[in-house]
CSV table of C-alpha atoms in Angstrom, one decimal:
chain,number,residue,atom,x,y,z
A,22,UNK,CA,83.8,67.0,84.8
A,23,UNK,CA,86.7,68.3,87.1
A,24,UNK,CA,90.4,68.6,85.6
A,25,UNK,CA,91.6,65.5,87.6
A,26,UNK,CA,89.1,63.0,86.8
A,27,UNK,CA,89.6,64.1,82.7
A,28,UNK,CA,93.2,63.5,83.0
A,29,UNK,CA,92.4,59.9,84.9
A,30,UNK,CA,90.2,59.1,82.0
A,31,UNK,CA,92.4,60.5,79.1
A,32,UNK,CA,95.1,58.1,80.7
A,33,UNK,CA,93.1,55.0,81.3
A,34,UNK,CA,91.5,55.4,77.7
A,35,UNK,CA,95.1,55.6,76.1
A,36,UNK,CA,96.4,52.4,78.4
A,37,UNK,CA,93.7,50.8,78.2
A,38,UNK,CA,93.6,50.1,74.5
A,39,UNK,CA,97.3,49.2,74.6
A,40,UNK,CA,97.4,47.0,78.2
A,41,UNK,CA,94.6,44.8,78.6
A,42,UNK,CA,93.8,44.0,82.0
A,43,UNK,CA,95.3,40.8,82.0
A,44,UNK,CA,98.8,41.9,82.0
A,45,UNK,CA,100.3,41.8,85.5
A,46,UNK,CA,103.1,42.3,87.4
A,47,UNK,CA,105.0,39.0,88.5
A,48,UNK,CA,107.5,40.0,91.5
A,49,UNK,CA,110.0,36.6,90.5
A,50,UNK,CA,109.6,34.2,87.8
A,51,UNK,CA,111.2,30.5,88.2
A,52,UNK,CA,113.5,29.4,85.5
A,53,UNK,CA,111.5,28.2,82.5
A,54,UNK,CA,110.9,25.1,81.4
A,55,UNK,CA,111.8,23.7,77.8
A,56,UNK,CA,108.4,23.2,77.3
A,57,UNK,CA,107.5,26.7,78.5
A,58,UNK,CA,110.2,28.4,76.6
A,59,UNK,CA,107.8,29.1,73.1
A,60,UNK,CA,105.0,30.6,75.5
A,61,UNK,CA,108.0,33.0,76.9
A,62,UNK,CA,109.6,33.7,74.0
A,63,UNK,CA,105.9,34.8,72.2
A,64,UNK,CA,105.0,36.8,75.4
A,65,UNK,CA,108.6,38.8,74.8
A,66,UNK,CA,107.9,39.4,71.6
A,67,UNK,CA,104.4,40.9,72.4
A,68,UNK,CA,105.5,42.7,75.7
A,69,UNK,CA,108.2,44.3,73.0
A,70,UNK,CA,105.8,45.4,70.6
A,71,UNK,CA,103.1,46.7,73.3
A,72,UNK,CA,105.7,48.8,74.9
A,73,UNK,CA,107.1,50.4,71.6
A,74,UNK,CA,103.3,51.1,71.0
A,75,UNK,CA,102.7,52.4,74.5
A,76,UNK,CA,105.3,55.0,74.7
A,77,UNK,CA,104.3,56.0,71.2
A,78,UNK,CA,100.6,56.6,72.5
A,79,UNK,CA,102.1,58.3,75.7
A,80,UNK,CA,104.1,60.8,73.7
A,81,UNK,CA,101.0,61.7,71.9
A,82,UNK,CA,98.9,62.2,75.4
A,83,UNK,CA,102.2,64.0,76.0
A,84,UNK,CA,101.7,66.4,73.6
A,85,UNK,CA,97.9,67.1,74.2
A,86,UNK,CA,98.9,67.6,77.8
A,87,UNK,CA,101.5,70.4,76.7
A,88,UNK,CA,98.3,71.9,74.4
A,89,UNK,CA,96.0,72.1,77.2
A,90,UNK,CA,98.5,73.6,79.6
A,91,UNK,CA,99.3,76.3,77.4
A,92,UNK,CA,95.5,77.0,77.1
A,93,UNK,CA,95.3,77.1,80.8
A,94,UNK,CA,98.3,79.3,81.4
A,95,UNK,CA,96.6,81.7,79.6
A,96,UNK,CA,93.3,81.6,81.0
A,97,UNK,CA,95.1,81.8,84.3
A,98,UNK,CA,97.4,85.0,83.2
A,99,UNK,CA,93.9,86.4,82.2
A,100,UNK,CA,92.5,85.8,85.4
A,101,UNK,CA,95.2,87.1,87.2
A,102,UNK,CA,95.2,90.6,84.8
A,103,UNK,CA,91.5,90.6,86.0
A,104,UNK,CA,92.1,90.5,89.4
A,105,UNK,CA,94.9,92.6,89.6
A,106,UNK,CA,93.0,95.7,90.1
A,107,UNK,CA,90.2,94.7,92.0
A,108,UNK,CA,91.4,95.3,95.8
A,109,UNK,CA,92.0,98.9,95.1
A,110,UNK,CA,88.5,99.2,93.5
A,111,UNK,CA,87.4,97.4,96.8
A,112,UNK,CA,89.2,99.8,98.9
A,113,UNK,CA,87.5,102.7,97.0
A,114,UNK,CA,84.3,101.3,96.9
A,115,UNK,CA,83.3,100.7,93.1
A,116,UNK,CA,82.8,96.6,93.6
A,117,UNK,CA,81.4,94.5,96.4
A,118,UNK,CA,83.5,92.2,98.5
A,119,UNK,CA,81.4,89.2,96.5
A,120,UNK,CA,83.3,90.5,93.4
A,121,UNK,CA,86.5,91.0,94.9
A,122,UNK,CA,86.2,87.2,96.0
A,123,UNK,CA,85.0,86.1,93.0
A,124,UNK,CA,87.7,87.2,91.0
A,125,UNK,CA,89.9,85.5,94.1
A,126,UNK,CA,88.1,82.1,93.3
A,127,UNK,CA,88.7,82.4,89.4
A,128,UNK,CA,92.4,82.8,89.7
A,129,UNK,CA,92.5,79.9,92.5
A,130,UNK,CA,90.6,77.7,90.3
A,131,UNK,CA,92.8,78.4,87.0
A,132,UNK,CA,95.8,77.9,89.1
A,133,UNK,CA,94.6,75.0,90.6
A,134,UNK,CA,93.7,73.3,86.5
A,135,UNK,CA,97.0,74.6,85.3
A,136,UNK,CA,99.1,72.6,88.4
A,137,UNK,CA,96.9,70.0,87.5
A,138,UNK,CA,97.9,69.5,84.0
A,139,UNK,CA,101.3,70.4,85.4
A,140,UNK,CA,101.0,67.1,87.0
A,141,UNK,CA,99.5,64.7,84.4
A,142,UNK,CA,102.2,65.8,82.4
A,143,UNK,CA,105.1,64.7,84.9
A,144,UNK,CA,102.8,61.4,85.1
A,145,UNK,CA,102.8,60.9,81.6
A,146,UNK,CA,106.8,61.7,81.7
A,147,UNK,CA,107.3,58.7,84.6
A,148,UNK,CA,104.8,56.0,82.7
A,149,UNK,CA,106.9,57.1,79.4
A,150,UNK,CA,110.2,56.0,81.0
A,151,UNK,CA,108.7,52.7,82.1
A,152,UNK,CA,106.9,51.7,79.1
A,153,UNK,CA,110.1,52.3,77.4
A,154,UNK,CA,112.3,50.3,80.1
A,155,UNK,CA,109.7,47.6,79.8
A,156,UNK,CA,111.8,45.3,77.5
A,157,UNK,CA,114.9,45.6,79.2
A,158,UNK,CA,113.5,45.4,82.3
A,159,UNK,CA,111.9,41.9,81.7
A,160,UNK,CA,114.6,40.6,79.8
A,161,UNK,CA,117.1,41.4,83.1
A,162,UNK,CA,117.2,38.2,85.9
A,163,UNK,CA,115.9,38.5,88.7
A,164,UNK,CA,118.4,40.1,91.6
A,165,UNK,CA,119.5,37.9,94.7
A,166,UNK,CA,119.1,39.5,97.8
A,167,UNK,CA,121.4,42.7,98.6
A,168,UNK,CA,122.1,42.6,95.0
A,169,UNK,CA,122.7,45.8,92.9
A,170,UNK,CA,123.0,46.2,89.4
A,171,UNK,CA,123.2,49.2,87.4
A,172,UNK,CA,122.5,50.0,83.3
A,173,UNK,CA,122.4,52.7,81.2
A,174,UNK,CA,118.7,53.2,82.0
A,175,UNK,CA,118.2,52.1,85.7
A,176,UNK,CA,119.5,51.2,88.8
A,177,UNK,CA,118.4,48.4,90.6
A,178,UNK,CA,118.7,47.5,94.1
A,179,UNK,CA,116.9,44.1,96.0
A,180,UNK,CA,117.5,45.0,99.5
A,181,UNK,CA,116.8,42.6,102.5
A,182,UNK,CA,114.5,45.4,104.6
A,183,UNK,CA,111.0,44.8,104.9
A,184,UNK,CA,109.9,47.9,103.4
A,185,UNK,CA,106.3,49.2,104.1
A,186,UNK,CA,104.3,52.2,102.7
A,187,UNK,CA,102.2,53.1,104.9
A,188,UNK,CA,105.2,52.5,108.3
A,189,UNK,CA,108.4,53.3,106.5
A,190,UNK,CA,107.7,56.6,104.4
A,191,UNK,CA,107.2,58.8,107.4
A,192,UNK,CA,111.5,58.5,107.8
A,193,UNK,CA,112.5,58.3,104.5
A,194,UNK,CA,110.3,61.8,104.6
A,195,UNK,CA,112.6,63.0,107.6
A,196,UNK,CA,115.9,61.8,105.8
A,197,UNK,CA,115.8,63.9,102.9
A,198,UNK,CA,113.9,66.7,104.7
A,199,UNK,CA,116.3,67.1,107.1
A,200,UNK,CA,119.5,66.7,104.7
A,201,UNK,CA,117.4,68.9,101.6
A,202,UNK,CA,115.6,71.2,103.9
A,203,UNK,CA,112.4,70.7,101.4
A,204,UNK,CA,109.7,68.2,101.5
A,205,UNK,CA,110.0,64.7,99.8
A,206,UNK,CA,109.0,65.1,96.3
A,207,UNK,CA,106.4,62.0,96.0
A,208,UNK,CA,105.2,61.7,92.6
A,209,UNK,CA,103.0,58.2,92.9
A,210,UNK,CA,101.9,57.1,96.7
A,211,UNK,CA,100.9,53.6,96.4
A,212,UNK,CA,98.5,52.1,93.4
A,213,UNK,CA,97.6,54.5,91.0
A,214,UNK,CA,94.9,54.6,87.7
A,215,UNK,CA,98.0,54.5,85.0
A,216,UNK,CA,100.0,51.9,87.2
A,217,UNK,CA,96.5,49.5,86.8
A,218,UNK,CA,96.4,49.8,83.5
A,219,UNK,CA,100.2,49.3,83.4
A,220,UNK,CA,100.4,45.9,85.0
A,221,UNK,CA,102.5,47.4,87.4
A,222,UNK,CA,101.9,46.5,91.2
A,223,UNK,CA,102.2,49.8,92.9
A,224,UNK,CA,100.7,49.1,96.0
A,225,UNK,CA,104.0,49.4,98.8
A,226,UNK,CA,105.4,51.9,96.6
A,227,UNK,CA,105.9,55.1,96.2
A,228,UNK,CA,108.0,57.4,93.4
A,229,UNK,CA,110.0,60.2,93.8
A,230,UNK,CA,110.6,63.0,91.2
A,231,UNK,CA,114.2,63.0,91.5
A,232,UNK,CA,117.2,62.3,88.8
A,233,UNK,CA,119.2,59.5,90.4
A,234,UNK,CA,122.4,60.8,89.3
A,235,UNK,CA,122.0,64.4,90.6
A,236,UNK,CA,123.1,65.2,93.8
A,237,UNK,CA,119.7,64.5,95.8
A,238,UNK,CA,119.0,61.5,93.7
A,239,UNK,CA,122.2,59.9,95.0
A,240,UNK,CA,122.0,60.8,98.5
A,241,UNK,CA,118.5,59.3,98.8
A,242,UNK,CA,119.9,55.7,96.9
A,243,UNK,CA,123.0,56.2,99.5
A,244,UNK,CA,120.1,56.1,102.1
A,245,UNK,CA,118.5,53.5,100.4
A,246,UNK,CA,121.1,51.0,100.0
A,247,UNK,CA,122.3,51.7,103.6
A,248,UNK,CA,118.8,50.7,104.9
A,249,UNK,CA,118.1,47.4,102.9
A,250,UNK,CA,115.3,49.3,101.3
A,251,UNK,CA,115.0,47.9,97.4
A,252,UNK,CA,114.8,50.2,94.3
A,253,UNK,CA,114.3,51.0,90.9
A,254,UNK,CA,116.1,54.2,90.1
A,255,UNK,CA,115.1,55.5,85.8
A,256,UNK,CA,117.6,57.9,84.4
A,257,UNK,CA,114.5,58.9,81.9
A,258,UNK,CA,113.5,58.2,78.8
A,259,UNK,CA,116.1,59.6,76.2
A,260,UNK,CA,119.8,59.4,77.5
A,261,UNK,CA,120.4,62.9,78.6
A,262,UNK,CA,117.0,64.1,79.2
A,263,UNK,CA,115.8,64.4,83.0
A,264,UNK,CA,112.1,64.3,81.6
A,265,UNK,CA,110.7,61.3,83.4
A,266,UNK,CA,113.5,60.4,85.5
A,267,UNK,CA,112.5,59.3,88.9
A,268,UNK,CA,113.2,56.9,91.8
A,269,UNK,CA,110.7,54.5,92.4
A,270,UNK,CA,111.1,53.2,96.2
A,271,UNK,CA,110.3,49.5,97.4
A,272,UNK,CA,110.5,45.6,95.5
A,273,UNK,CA,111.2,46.7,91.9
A,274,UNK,CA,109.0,45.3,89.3
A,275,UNK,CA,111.7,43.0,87.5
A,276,UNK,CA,109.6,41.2,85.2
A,277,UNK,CA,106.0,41.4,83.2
A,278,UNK,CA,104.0,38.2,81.7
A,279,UNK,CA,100.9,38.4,79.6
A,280,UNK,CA,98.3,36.2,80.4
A,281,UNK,CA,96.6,34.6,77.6
């Protein structure tokens, strides 16, 4: 089984048992009715207690992820030792090319394992701050158009721009490239396995590993805001902890309901 499908499976396993897949994603609610208000009010109450017991279970995966990473930042410093020595034994001719490559391919496939539990981790990090602005989130009203309103834990934009994935990330790309002079750092691209299991329609949009409040993070909302382009912007998880903080580009995700 390769690295990335364990980590996919690890994840779904934990979600799954907390988020059935009923919960979704509702993009605007209408004001409820009296009639409706018990079914809302019970829904709250259990949105509450599945979040508090999803960040708990995502801490957890968390801190297996940290485990294995350290296991595989030490078979990959072992590898690396290996192979240190090996193109000078080439040179000389004590080992074949096949062993020199071999010993290429071991180190390449360590590194590759410990980047990608480099990257399950930040994962875990961003579903960590949602589950934990789940509450907060739902209980906020939905925005009118061109509104903005900012909390301790997010920043929320509903801009007016039609805002497409697959048309529109090409120059948000180019903005930040050409002002950063480094590649956008994309953390989600569309739908993925933990954002299923989440309830969370990803599908036109995309996250980016950045703080909002440091100096990239407000240049890109700047950009945002400027283009009509709604966002959800997370400070992270624990006030004063960039661990899981992220910008998370197109219509927010201002409210969940459980379907019963």
């Amino acid at each position: 089984m390769t690295t990335r499908r364990s980590v996919t499976i690890a994840v779904t396993l934990v979600l799954g048992i907390l988020v059935p897949a009923g919960s979704c994603l509702a993009e605007s609610s209408p004001p409820p009715s009296a009639a409706a208000g018990s079914d809302i009010a019970g829904a709250a109450a259990l949105l509450k207690q599945r979040a508090i017991a999803l960040a708990g279970a995502l801490r957890d995966y968390r801190a297996s992820l940290e485990r294995l990473l350290a296991m595989r930042e030490r078979a990959l410093a072992m590898a690396v030792e290996r192979q240190r020595p090996r193109p000078d034994l080439y040179d000389r001719g004590v080992i074949s090319r096949r062993e020199l490559e071999e010993g290429e391919r071991a180190v390449a496939s360590a590194q590759g394992q410990a980047d990608d539990t480099r990257r399950a981790i930040a994962a875990a990090d961003h579903a960590t701050v949602e589950a934990t602005t789940l509450e907060a989130l739902a209980a906020l009203p939905p925005l009118a158009m061109g509104e903005h309103q900012q909390t301790a834990a997010l920043s929320r934009y509903q801009g007016p721009a039609g805002w497409s994935l697959p048309a529109d990330t090409g120059r948000l790309q180019e903005f930040f490239a050409t002002r950063f002079g480094r590649a956008l750092p994309i953390s989600a691209f569309g739908q993925t396995p933990m954002h299923d299991r989440m309830g969370f329609d990803h599908r036109n949009a995309l996250d980016v590993a950045i703080h909002p409040d440091s100096p990239e993070g407000k240049a890109l909302l700047d950009y945002l805001r400027a283009e009509g382009i709604p966002f959800i912007a997370y400070r992270g998880a624990v006030p004063g902890s960039a661990s899981g903080a992220h910008i998370h580009v197109g219509q927010p995700s201002p409210r969940i309901t459980v379907r019963r």
